[in-house]
Structure formats: C-alpha cells, structure tokens
Short mmCIF file of C-alpha atoms in Angstrom, two decimals:
data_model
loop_
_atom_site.label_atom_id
_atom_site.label_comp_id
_atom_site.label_asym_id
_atom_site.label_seq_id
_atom_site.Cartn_x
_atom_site.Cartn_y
_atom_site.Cartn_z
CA UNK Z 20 -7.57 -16.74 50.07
CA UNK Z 21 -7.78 -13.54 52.83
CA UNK Z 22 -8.18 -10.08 52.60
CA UNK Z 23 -5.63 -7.39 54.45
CA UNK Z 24 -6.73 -4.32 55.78
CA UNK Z 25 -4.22 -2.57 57.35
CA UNK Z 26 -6.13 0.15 59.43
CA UNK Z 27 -5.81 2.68 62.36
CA UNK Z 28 -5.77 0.59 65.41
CA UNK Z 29 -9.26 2.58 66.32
CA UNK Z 30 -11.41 1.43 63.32
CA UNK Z 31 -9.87 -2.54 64.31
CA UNK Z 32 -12.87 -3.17 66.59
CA UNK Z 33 -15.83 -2.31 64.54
CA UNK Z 34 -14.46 -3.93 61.81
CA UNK Z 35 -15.00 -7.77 63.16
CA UNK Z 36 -18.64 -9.12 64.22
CA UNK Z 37 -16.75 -10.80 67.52
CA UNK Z 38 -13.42 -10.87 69.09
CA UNK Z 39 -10.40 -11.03 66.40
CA UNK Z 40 -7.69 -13.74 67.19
CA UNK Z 41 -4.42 -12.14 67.42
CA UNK Z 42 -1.46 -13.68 65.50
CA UNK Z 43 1.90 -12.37 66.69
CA UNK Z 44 4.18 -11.29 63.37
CA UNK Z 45 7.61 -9.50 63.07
CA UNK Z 46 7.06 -5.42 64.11
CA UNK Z 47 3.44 -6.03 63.78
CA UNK Z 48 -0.02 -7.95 65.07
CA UNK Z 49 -2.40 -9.52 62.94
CA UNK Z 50 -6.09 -9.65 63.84
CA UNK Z 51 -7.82 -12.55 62.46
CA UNK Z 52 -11.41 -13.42 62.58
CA UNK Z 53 -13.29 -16.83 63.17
CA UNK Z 54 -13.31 -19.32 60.82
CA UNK Z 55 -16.40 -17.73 58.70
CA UNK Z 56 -14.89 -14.75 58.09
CA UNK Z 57 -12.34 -14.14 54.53
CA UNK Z 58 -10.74 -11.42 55.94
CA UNK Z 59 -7.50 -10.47 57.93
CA UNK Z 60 -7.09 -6.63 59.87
CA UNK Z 61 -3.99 -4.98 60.63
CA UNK Z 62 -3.02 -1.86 62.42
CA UNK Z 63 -0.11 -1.35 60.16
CA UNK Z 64 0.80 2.15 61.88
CA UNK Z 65 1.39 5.76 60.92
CA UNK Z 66 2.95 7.01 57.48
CA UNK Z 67 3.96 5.35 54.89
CA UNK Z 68 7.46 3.82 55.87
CA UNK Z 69 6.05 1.91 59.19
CA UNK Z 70 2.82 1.06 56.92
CA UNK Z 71 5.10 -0.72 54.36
CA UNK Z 72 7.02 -2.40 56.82
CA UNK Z 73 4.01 -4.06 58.39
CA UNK Z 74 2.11 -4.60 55.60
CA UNK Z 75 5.20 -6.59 53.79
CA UNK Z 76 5.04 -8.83 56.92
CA UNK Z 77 1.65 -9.72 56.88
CA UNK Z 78 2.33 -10.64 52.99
CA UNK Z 79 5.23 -12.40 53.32
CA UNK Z 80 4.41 -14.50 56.36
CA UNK Z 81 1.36 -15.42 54.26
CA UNK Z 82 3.79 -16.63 51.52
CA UNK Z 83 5.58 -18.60 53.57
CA UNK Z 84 2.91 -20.09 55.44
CA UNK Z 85 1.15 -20.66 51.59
CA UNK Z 86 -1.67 -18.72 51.87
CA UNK Z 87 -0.75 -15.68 50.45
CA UNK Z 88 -3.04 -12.82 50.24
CA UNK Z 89 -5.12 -11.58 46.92
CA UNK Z 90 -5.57 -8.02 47.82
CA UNK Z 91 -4.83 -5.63 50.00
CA UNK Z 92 -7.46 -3.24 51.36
CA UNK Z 93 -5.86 0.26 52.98
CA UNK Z 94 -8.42 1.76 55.24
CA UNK Z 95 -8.64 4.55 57.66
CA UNK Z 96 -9.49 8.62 58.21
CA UNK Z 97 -8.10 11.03 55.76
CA UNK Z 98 -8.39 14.81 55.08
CA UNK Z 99 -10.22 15.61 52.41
CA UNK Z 100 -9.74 18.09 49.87
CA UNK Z 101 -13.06 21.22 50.07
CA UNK Z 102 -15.68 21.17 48.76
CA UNK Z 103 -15.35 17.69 46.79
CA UNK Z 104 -15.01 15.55 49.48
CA UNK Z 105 -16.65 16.80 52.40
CA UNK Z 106 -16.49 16.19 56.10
CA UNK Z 107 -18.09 12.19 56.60
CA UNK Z 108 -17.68 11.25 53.20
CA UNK Z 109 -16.10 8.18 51.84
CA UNK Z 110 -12.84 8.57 49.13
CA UNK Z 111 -12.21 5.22 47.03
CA UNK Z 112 -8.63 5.96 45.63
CA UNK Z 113 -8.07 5.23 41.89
CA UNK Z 114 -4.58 6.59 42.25
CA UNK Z 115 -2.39 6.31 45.47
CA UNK Z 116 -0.35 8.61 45.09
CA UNK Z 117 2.55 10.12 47.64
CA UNK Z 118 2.95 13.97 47.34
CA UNK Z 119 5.89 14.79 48.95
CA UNK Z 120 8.81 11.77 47.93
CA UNK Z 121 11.16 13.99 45.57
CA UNK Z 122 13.31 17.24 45.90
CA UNK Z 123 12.81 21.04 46.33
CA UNK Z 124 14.48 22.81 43.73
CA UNK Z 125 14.56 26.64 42.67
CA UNK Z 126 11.86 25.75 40.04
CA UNK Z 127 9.69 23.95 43.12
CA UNK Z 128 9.13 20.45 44.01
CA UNK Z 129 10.09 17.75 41.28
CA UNK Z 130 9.04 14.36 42.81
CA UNK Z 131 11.29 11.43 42.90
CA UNK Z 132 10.01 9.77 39.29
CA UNK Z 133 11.94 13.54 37.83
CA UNK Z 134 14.79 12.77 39.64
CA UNK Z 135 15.44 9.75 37.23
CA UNK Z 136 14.21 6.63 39.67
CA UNK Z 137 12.07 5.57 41.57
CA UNK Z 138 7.25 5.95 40.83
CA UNK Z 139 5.32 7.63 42.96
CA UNK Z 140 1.89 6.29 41.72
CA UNK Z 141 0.00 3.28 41.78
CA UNK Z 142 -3.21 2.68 40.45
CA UNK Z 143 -6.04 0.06 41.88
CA UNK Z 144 -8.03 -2.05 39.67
CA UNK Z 145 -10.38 0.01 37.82
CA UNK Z 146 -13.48 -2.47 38.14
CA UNK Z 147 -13.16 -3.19 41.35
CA UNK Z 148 -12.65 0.91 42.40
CA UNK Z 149 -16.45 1.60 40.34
CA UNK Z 150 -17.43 -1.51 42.45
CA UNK Z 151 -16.37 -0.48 45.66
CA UNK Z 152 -17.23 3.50 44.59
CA UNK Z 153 -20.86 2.43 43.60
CA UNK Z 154 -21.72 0.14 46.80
CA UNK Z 155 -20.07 2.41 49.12
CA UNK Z 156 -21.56 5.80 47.99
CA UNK Z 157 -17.88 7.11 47.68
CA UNK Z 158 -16.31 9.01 45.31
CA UNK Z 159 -13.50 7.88 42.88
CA UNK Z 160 -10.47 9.84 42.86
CA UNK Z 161 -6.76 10.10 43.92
CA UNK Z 162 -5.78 9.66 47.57
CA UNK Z 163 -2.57 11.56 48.17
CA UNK Z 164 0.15 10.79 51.03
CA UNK Z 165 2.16 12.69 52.74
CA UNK Z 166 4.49 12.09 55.18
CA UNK Z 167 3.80 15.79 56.92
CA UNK Z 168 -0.05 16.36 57.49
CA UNK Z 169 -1.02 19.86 55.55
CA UNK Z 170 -1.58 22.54 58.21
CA UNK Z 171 -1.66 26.10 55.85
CA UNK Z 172 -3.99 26.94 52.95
CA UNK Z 173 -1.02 27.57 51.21
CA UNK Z 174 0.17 24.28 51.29
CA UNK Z 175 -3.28 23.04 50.41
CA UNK Z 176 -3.77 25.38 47.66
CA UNK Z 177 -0.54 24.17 46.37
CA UNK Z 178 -1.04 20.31 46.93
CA UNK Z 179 -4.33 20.90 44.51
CA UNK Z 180 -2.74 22.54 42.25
CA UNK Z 181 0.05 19.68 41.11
CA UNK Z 182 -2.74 17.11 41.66
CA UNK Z 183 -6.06 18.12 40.48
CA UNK Z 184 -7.76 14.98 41.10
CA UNK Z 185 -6.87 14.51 44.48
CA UNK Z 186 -10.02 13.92 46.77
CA UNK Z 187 -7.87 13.09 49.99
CA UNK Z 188 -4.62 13.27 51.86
CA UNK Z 189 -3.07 10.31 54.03
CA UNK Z 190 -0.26 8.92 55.32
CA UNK Z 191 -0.22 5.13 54.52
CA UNK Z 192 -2.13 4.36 51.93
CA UNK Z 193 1.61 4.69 49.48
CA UNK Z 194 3.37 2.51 51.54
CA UNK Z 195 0.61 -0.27 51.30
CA UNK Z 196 0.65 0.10 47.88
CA UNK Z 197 4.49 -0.52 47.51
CA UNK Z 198 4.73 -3.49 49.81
CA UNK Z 199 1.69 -5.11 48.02
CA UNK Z 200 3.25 -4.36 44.71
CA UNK Z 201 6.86 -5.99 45.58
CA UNK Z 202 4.49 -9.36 46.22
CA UNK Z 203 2.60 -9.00 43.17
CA UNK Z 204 -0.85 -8.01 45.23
CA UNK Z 205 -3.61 -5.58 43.86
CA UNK Z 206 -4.42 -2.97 46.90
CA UNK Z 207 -7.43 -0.66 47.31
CA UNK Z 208 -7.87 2.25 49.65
CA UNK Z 209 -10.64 3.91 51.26
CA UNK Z 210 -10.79 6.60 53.50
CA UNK Z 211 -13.14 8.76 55.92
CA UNK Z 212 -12.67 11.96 55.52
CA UNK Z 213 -12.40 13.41 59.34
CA UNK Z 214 -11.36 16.60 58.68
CA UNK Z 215 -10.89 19.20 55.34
CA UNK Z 216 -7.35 19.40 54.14
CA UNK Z 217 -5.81 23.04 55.30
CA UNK Z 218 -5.12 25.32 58.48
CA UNK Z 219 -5.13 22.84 61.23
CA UNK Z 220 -7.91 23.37 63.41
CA UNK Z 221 -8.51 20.39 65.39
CA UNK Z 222 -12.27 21.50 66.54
CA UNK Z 223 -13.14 21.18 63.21
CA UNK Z 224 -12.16 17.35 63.09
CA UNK Z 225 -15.15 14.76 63.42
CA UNK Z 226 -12.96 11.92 63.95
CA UNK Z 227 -15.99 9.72 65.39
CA UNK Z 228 -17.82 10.59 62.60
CA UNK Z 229 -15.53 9.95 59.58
CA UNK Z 230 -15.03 6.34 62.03
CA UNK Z 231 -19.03 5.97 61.77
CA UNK Z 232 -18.70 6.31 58.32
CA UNK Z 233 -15.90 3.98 57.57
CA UNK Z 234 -17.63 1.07 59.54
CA UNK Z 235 -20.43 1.85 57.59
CA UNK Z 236 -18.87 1.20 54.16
CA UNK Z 237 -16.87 -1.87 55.14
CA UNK Z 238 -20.46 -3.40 55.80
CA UNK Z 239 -21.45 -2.80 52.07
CA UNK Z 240 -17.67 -3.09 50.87
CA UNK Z 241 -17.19 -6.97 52.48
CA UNK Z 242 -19.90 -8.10 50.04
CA UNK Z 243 -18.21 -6.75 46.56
CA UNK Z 244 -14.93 -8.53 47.70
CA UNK Z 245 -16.16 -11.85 48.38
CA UNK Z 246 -18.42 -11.80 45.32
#
C-alpha cells in the first residue's frame, strides 16, 4: 500500500531522495518514487475544487489498477493564525475544516451544514495527528480553507472568532479531505506556515522558509507512517 501527498508543485522536489517517475493521470501527474520508497506525490493544484478533482484521480486510478491508497497526506504552506502558530512553524490539522462554503445572511455567515446539507468538517485520526504532532514538533489544531486568501484584519479577526481553534488557513487541504472520504481513505494535513493570516503584505512572507520547514518534517513524518 502507498501514501498520497498532494502538495504545491514547489515542495515536489525535496520531497523524493532522487528523481520521481512521472505517471500520466486524467487532469493531473503523479510523481512516483523508486521501488524502495512507500510513497506517491502529487501537485494536486490550488483550492479546494481543483485539489479534489486531482486527488479523486490519483484514488481512483489506484482502485482500478488494485492498489488503492491507505491515506492521504495534504501538505503544503499555509497562513497561520498570530501568535499561535508563528512564521516557520509546522500546523498538524485535527480538523479540516472549509470556512467559507455556506451563505451570507443578515444575521452573518451560516455555512453550508445550516443550510440543511451538505459538512464542512472532517476530522483525521486522532492517534496518528499526536503521532505526527509529537515527531514533527507541530502543533495540533484546525486547518481552515478558504477559497479567498484573508487579506484584512477584519476578516482575520472574524475567521478566529467562528473558529477558535484554528491554527492555519489553506486552500486544499478540504477538498483532499472530501475526495479521500468518497473512497473511504483517512487523510492528514500539514502545513508551513509562510506567512501570518491578515493584511496582505507579501514582504512579510518567508515562503523559502515555511518550504525549509516542511521538508524538514516530512523527514521525521515518513518514519511514523511506515511504522
């Protein structure tokens, strides 16, 4: 059994010891390493409705070629939410959550699960998230995405206040989550933070640095998986 980590096409590279072998899917490319290795890479995209999409090919192709997947690892940079998860630190998510799937109303935003249908939650394995939490040095807590990256302190202020736990905002790691849980597949995610969640101020990112960090933590996150 393999591992999928769909990831920002940047953090592909320093996730394999050697070249990857790329296999050709519907929408989508699949990096595979050598024989050795347990794990499969994807660049599934950005947000969460190309995520899904890519993600649910990887999973079924694995179906149908009978090797399907047992989990599904969604990796990458994030914002993270000041002063909890500071600038180079690692987020483990213990609940994906997306913020903004639902409707405005005159009372404010009621998400999609108060509309009558529909979640807008899922929630990783709680062993493995300590696991991964512990060997990683990250911190445990909810992941938001979003669809439109937060670009005000006023929209940060009020993304805090409906979720108090959240640690980081996204734009996949939702999407994973639904296409692994239409096939049945546990997912993780765990992100860099690159920049704090709030006014947009782009010299503030450290995008090489939350990168650094994430290649870092796959090193001591392979070993928990395979074990």
């Amino acid at each position: 059994m393999a591992t999928a980590v769909p990831v920002e096409r940047d953090a592909v590279a320093g996730a394999f010891a050697g070249p990857p072998r790329e296999v050709p899917l519907p929408g989508v490319t699949l990096h595979r390493a050598g024989s050795a290795s347990r794990f499969d890479l994807l660049a599934a995209g950005v947000g969460p409705a190309l995520a899904a999409a890519s993600t649910a090919s990887a999973l079924t192709a694995a179906e149908i070629g009978g090797e399907p997947y047992d989990l599904v690892v969604s990796a990458g940079i994030a914002g993270g939410f000041q002063p909890d998860a500071p600038v180079g630190s690692l987020v483990v998510a213990d609940d994906i959550t997306v913020a903004d799937l639902g409707a405005d109303t005159a009372d404010g935003f009621v998400p999609v699960t108060g509309l009558g249908f529909g979640t807008v939650s899922h929630r990783p394995p709680e062993s493995l998230v300590r696991a991964i939490a512990a060997a990683t040095g990250g911190r445990a807590g909810t992941v938001l995405t979003v669809s439109t990256v937060t670009g005000t302190a006023a929209r940060a202020a009020e993304l805090r206040a409906r979720h108090p736990r959240a640690l980081a905002e996204a734009m996949e790691g939702f999407g994973v989550a639904e296409a692994a849980s239409a096939h049945g597949v546990p997912v993780l995610e765990v992100r860099a933070v690159s920049n704090p969640v709030g006014p947009r101020d782009r010299a503030a990112w450290r995008i090489g640095d939350a990168l650094a960090a994430l290649t870092e933590g796959f090193g001591k996150l392979a070993p928990v998986l395979e074990s």
